[in-house]
CSV table of C-alpha atoms in Angstrom, one decimal:
chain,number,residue,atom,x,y,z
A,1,UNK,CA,36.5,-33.1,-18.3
A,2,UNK,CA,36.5,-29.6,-16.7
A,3,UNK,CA,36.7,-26.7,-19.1
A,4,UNK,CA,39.6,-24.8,-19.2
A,5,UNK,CA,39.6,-21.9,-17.2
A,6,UNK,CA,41.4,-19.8,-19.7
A,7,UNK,CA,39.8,-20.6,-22.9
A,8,UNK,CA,37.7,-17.1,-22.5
A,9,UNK,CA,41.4,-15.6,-23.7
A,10,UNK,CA,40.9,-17.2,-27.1
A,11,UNK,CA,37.6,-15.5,-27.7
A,12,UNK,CA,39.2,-12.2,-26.8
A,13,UNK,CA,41.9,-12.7,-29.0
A,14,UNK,CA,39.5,-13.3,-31.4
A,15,UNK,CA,37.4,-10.0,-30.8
A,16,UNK,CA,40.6,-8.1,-31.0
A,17,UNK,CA,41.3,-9.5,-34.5
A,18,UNK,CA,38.4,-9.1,-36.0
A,19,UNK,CA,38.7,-5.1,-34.9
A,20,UNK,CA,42.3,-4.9,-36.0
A,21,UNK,CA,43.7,-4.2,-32.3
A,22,UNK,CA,46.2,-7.2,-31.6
A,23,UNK,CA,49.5,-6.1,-30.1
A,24,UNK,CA,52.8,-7.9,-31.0
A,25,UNK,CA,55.9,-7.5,-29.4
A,26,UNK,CA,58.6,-6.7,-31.9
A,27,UNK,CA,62.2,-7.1,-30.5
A,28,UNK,CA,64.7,-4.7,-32.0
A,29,UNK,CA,68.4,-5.1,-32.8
A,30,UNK,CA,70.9,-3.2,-31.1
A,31,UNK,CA,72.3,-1.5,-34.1
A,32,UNK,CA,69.6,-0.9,-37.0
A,33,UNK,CA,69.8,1.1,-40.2
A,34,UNK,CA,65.9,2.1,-39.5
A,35,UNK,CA,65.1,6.3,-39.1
A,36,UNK,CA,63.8,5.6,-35.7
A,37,UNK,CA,61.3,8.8,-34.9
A,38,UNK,CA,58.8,6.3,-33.2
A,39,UNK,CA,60.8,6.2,-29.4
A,40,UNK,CA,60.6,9.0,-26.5
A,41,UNK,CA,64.2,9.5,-27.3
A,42,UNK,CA,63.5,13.8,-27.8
A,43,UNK,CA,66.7,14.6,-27.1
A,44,UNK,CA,68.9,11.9,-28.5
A,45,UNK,CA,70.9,11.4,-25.1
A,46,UNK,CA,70.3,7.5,-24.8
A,47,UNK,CA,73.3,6.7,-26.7
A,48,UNK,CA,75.2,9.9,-26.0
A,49,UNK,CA,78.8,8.9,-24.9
A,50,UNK,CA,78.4,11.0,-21.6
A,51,UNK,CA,74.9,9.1,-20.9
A,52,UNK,CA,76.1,5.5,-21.3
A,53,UNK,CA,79.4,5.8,-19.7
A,54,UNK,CA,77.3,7.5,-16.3
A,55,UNK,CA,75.2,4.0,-16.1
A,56,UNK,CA,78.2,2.4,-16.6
A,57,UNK,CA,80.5,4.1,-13.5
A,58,UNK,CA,77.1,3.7,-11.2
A,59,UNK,CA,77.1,0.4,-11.9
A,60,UNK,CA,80.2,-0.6,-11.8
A,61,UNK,CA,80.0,1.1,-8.4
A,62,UNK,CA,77.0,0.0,-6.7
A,63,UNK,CA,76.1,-2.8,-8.5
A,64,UNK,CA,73.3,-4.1,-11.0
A,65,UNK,CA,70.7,-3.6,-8.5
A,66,UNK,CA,69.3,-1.3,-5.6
A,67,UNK,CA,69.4,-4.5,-3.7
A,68,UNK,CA,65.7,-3.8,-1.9
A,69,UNK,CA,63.5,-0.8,-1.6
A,70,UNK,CA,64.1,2.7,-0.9
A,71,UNK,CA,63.1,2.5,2.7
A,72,UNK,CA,65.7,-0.7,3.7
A,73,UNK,CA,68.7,-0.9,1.3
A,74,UNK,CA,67.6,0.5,-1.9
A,75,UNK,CA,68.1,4.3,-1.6
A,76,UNK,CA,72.3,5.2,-2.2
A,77,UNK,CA,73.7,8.0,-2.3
A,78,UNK,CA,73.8,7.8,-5.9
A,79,UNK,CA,69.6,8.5,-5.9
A,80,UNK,CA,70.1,11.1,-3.3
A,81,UNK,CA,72.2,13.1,-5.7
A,82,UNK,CA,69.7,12.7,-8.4
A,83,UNK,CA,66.9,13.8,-6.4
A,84,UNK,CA,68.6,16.8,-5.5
A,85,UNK,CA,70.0,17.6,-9.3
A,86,UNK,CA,66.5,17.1,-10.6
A,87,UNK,CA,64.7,19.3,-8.2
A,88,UNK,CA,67.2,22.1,-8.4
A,89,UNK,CA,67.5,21.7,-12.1
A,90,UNK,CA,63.3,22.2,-12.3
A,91,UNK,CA,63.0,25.0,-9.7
A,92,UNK,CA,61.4,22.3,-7.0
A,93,UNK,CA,62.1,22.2,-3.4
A,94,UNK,CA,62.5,18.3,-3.0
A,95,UNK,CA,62.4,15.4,-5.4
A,96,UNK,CA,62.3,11.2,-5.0
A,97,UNK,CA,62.7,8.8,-7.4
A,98,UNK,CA,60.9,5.8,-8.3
A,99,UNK,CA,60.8,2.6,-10.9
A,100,UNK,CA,58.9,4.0,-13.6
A,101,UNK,CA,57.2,7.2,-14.6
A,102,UNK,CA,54.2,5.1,-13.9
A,103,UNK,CA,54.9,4.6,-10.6
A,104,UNK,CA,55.6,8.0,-10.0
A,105,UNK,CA,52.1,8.8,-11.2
A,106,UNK,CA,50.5,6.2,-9.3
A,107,UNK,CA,52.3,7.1,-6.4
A,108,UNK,CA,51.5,11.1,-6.2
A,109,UNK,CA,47.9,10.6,-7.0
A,110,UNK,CA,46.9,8.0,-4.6
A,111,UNK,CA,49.2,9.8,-1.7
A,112,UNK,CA,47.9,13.2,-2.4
A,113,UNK,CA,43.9,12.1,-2.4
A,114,UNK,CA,41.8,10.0,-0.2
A,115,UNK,CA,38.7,8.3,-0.9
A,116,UNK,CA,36.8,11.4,0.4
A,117,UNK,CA,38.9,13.8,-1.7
A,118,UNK,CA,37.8,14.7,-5.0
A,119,UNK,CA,40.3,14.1,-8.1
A,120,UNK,CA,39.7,16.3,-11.2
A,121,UNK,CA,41.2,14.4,-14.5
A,122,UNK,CA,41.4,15.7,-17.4
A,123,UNK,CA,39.7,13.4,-20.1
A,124,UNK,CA,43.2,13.2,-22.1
A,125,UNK,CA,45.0,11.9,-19.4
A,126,UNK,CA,47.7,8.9,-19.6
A,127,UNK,CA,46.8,5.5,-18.6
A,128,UNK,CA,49.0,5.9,-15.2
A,129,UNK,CA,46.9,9.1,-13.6
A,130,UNK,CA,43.7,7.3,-15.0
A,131,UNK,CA,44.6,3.9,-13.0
A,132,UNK,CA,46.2,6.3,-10.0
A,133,UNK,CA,42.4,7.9,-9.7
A,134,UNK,CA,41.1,4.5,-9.9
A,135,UNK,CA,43.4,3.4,-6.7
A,136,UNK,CA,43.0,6.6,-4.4
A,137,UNK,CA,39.3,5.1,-4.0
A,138,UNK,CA,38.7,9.2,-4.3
A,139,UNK,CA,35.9,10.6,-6.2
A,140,UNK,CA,37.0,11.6,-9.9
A,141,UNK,CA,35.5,13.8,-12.0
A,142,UNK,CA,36.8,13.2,-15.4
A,143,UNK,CA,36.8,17.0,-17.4
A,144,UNK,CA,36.3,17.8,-20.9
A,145,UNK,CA,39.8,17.7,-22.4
A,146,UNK,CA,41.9,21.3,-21.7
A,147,UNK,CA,38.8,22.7,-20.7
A,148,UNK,CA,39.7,25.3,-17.1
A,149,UNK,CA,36.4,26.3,-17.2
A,150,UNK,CA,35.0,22.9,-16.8
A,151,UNK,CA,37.5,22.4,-13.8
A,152,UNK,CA,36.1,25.6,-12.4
A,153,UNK,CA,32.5,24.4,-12.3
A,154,UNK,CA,33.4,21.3,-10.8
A,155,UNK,CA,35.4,22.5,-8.4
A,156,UNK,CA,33.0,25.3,-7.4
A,157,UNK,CA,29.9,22.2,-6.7
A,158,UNK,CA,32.5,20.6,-3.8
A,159,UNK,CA,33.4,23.9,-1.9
A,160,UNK,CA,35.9,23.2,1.2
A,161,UNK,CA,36.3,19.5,0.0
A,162,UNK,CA,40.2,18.3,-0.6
A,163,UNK,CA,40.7,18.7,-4.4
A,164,UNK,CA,43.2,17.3,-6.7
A,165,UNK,CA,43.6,18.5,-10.2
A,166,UNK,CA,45.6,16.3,-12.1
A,167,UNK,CA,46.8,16.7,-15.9
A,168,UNK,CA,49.4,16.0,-18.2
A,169,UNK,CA,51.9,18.9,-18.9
A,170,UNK,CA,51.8,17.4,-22.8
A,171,UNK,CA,49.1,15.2,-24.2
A,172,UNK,CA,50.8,12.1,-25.5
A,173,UNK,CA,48.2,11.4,-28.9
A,174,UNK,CA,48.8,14.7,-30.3
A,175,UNK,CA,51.4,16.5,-28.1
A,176,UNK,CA,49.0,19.5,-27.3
A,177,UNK,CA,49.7,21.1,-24.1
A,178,UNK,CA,47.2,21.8,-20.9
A,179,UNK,CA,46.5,25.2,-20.4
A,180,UNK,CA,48.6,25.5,-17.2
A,181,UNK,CA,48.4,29.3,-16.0
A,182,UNK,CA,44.2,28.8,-16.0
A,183,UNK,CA,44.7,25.6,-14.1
A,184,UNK,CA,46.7,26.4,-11.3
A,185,UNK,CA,44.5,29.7,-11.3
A,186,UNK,CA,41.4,27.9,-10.7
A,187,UNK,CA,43.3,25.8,-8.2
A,188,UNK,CA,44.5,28.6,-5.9
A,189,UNK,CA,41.2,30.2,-6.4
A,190,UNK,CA,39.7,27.0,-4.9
A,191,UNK,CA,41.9,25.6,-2.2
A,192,UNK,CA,43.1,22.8,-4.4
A,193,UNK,CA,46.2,21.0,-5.1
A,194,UNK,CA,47.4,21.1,-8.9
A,195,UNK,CA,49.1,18.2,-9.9
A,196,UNK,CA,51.4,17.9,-13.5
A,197,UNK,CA,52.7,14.9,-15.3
A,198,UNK,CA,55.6,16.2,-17.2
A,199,UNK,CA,56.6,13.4,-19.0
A,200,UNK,CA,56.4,14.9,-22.4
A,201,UNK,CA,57.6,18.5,-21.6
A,202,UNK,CA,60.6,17.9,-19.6
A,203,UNK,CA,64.0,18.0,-21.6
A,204,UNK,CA,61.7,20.5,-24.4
A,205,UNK,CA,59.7,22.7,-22.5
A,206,UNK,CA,60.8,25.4,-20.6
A,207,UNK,CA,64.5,27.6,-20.1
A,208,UNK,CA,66.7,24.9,-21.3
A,209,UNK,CA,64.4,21.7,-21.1
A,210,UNK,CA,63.5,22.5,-17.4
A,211,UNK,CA,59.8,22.0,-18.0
A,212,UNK,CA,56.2,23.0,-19.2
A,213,UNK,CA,56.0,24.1,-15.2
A,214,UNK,CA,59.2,26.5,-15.5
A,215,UNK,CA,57.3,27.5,-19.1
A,216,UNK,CA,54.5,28.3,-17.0
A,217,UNK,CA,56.4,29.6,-14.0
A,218,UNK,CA,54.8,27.2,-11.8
A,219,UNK,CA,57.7,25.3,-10.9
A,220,UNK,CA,57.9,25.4,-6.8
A,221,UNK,CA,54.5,27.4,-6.7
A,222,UNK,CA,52.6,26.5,-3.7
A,223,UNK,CA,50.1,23.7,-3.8
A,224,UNK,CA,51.8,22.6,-7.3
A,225,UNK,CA,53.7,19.1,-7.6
A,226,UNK,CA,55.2,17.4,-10.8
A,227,UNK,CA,56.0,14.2,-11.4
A,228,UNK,CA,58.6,12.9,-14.6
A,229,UNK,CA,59.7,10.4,-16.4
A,230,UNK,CA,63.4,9.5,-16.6
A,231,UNK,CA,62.7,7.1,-19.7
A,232,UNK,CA,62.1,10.4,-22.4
A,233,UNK,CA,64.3,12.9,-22.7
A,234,UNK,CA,66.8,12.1,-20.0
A,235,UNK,CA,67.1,8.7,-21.9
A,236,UNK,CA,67.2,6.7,-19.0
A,237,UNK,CA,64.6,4.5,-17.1
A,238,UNK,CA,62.6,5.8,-13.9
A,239,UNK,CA,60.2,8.4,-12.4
A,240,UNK,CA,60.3,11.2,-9.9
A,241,UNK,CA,58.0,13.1,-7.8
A,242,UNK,CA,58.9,16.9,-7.6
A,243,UNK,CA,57.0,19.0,-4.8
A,244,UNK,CA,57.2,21.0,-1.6
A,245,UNK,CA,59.5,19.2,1.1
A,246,UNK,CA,56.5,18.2,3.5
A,247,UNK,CA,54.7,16.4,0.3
A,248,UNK,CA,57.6,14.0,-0.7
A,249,UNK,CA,57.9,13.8,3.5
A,250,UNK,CA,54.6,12.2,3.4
A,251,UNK,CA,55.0,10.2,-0.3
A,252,UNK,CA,58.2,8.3,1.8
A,253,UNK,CA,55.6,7.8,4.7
A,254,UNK,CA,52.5,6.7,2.5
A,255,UNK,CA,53.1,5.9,-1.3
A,256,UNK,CA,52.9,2.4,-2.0
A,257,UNK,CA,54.3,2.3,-5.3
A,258,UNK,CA,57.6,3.5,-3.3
A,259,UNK,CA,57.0,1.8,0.0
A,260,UNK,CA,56.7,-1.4,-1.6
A,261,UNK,CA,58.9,-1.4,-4.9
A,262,UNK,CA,62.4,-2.0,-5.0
A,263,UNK,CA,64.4,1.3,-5.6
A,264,UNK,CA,66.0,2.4,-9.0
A,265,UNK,CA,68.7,0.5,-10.6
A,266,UNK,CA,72.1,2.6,-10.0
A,267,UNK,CA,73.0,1.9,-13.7
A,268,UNK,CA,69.5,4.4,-14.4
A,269,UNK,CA,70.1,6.5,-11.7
A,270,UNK,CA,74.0,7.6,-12.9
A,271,UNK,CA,72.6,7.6,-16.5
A,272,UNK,CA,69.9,10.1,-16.0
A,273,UNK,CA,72.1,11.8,-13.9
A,274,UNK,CA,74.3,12.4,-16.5
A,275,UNK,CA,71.8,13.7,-18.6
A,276,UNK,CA,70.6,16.5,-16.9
A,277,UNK,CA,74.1,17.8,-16.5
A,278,UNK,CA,74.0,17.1,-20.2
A,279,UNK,CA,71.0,19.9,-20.4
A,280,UNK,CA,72.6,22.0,-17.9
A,281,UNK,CA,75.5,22.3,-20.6
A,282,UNK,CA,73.6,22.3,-23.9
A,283,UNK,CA,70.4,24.3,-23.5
A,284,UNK,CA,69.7,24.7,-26.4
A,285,UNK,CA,68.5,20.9,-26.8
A,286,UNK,CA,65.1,21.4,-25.9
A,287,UNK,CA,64.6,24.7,-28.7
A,288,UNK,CA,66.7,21.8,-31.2
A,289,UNK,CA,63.4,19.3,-30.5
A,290,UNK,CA,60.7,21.9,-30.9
A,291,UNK,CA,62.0,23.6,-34.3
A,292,UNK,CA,62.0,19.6,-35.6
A,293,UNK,CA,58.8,19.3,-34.3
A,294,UNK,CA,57.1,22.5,-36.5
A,295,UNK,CA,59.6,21.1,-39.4
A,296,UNK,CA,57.9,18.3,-39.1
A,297,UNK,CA,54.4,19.7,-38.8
A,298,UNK,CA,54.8,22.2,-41.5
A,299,UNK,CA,56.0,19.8,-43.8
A,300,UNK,CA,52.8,16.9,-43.4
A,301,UNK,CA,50.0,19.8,-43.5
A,302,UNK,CA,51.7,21.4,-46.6
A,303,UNK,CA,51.1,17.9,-48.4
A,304,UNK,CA,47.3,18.4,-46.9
A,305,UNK,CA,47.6,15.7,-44.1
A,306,UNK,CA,45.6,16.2,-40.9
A,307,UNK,CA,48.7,16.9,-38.2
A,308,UNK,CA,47.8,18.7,-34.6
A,309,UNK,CA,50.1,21.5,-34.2
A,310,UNK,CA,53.0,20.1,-31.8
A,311,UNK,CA,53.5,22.4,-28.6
A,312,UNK,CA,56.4,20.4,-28.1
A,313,UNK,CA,57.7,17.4,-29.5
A,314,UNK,CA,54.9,14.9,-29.9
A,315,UNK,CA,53.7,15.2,-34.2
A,316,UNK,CA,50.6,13.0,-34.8
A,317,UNK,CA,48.8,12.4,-38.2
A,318,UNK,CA,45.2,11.1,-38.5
A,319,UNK,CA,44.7,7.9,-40.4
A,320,UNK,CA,41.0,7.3,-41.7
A,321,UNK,CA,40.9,4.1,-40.0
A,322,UNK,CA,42.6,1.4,-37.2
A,323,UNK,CA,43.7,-0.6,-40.1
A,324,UNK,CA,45.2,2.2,-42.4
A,325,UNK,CA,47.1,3.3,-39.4
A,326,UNK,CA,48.5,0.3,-39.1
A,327,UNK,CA,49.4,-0.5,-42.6
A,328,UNK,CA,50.7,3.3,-43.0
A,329,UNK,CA,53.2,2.5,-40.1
A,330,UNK,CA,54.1,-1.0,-41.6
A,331,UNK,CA,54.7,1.0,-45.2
A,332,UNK,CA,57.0,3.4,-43.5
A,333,UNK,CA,59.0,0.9,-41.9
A,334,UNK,CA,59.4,-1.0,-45.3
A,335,UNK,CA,60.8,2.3,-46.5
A,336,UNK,CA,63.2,2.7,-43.6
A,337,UNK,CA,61.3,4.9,-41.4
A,338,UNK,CA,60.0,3.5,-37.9
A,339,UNK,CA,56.8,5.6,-36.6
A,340,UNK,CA,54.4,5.3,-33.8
A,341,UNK,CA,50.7,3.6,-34.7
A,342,UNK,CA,48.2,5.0,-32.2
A,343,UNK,CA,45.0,3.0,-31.9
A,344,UNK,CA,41.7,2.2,-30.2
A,345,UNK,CA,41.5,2.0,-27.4
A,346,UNK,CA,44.6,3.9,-26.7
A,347,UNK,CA,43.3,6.9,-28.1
A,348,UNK,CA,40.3,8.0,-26.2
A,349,UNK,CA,38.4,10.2,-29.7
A,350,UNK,CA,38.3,7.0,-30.9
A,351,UNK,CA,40.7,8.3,-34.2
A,352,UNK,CA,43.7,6.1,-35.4
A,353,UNK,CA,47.0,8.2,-35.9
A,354,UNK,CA,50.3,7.6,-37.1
A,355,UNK,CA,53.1,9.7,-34.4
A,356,UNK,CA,56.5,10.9,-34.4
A,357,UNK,CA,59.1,11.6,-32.0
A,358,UNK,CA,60.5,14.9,-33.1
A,359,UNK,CA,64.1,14.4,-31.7
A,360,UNK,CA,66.6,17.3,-31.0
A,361,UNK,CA,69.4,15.0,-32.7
A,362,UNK,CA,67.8,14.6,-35.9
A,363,UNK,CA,69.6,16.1,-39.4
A,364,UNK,CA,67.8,18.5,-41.7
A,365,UNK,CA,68.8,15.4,-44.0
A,366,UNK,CA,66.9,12.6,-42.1
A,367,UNK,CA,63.9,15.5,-41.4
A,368,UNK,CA,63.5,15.5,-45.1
A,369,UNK,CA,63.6,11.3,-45.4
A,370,UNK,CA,61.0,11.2,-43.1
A,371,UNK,CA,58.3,13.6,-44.3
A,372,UNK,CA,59.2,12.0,-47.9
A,373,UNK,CA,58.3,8.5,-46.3
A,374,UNK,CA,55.3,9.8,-44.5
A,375,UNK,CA,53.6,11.5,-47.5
A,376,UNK,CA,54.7,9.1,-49.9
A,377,UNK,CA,53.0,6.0,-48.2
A,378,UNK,CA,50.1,7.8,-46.9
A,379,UNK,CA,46.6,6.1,-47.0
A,380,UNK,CA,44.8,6.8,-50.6
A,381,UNK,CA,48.5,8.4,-51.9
């Protein structure tokens, strides 16, 4: 009898056990009685009335679905107004809107490079600008993690070649931020394109949540281009590509992961909508998120845990091991308390962490809970 051709999946399974990195899915209830401070949620706007009821009236209005991509019947004028919200709201020029944040990523890399561009990474980068180097077919030069001066040299050995920098705004394992000004510096200096995932600073960063490029006051600078997530702190689902006109000209013309994909749900579209008119009328959101963040941070290194000092709202704690880490985030959630479990290989150091969402909606009260929780079950408490 022929072997199966799948039965090399039980062996991996197997590997992955024995090293203590198996995934499970764990479906959630609607309404839970869990401290939740394990979601991208920063700003607490997913279930704000305002939020919910703006999926609701785009939905109710266009339907369930785009109906087909962008390009045929999939762009309304629902995403046109959310284009033009989020790139006036960030200081940008233009703006289009994709699936997913991933999308968005793999979208601006792949457009902006060519396979004999060069693509600077930094070595901290998420998973979606690491698989968007991997499609451009470009050379990449993965960089030391924050380090301008290692983006210097590199760029300085391919003088008068196309260049594209590309970093996140905040690092997602410990929420440190890229050291923006020296980056687009070195850029300009060099002719090259600077290009900023802003997942994790939009909605924190920035005059009223516009962003670790209006912190920075990059946002519109020349040869500068953003892309965000929808999914964080607008509460939503989705992407976007922020730029120059001419650059999301030629992202309609040649970005796959828009050409191809069927366009943003209207139900997404009105809710994230919603919520940047949400920021636009409660500024100080974003300064809410960070002050929980130090709380937070404070509070673990006080009780002599290893936490990175947040620079926005991302709070990781080291566990001594893949196993601990899980077991500390299992002990939370048996205390109430849901938190992140960062792993091999999703880390690239190699070190296990527990992480927190430090979320703008969270009470002094629940603050307190958690850091109890956290210290309380720690490994070797």
């Amino acid at each position: 009898m022929p072997k199966n051709p799948f039965d090399w999946i039980d062996e991996e399974s197997r590997r992955r056990e024995r090293a203590g990195l198996v995934r499970t899915l764990r479906p959630r209830p609607a309404d839970s009685a869990l401290l939740d401070l394990a979601s991208n949620d920063y700003l607490g706007l997913t279930r704000r009335a305002e939020v919910t009821e703006g999926a609701v009236r785009a939905a109710r209005r266009w339907g369930a679905g785009a109906t087909g991509s962008r390009l045929v019947t999939g762009t309304t004028e629902l995403h046109a107004e959310l284009e033009r919200e989020l790139a006036d709201f960030c200081g940008f020029e233009a703006a289009l809107v994709l699936s997913s944040g991933y999308a968005a990523n793999l979208a601006a890399v792949t457009a902006l490079s060519r396979r004999d561009a060069l693509v600077v990474s930094d070595a901290g980068n998420h998973a979606s600008i690491v698989d968007g180097c991997r499609l451009s077919r470009a050379e990449t030069a993965v960089v030391p993690h924050t380090d301008v001066e290692a983006v210097r040299k590199t760029l300085e050995a391919h003088p008068g070649r196309r260049a594209l920098m590309v970093t996140d705004s905040v690092f997602s394992v410990d929420g440190d931020a890229a050291p923006l000004p020296g980056l687009a510096d070195v850029c300009r200096e060099h002719g090259a394109a600077l290009l900023v995932d802003d997942a994790h600073g939009l909605g924190v960063l920035g005059d009223g949540g516009r962003g670790a490029l209006d912190a920075a006051g990059l946002a519109g600078a020349a040869g500068t281009v953003a892309t965000l997530t929808l999914s964080k702190s607008l509460g939503s689902q989705g992407g976007a590509v922020l730029g120059p006109a001419r650059v999301i000209d030629h992202l309609i013309n040649t970005a796959r992961t828009f050409i191809f994909d069927t366009g943003l749900a209207p139900a997404a579209a009105g809710a994230a909508l919603a919520s940047v008119r949400v920021l636009r009328g409660e500024p100080g959101l974003a300064a809410r998120a960070r002050e929980v963040a130090a709380t937070l941070h404070r509070g673990l290194t006080e009780a002599g845990l290893t936490s990175a000092r947040p620079d926005a709202a991302v709070v990781s704690v080291q566990a001594p091991s893949p196993d601990a880490a899980l077991r500390w985030a299992a002990d939370c959630r048996a205390a109430g308390l849901v938190v992140g479990c960062f792993r091999p290989p999703s880390v690239p150091d190699g070190i296990s962490r527990i992480r927190l969402t430090a979320r703008a909606d969270l009470t002094d009260g629940q603050i307190g809970t958690a850091l109890s929780t956290i210290i309380r079950t720690a490994p070797g408490s």
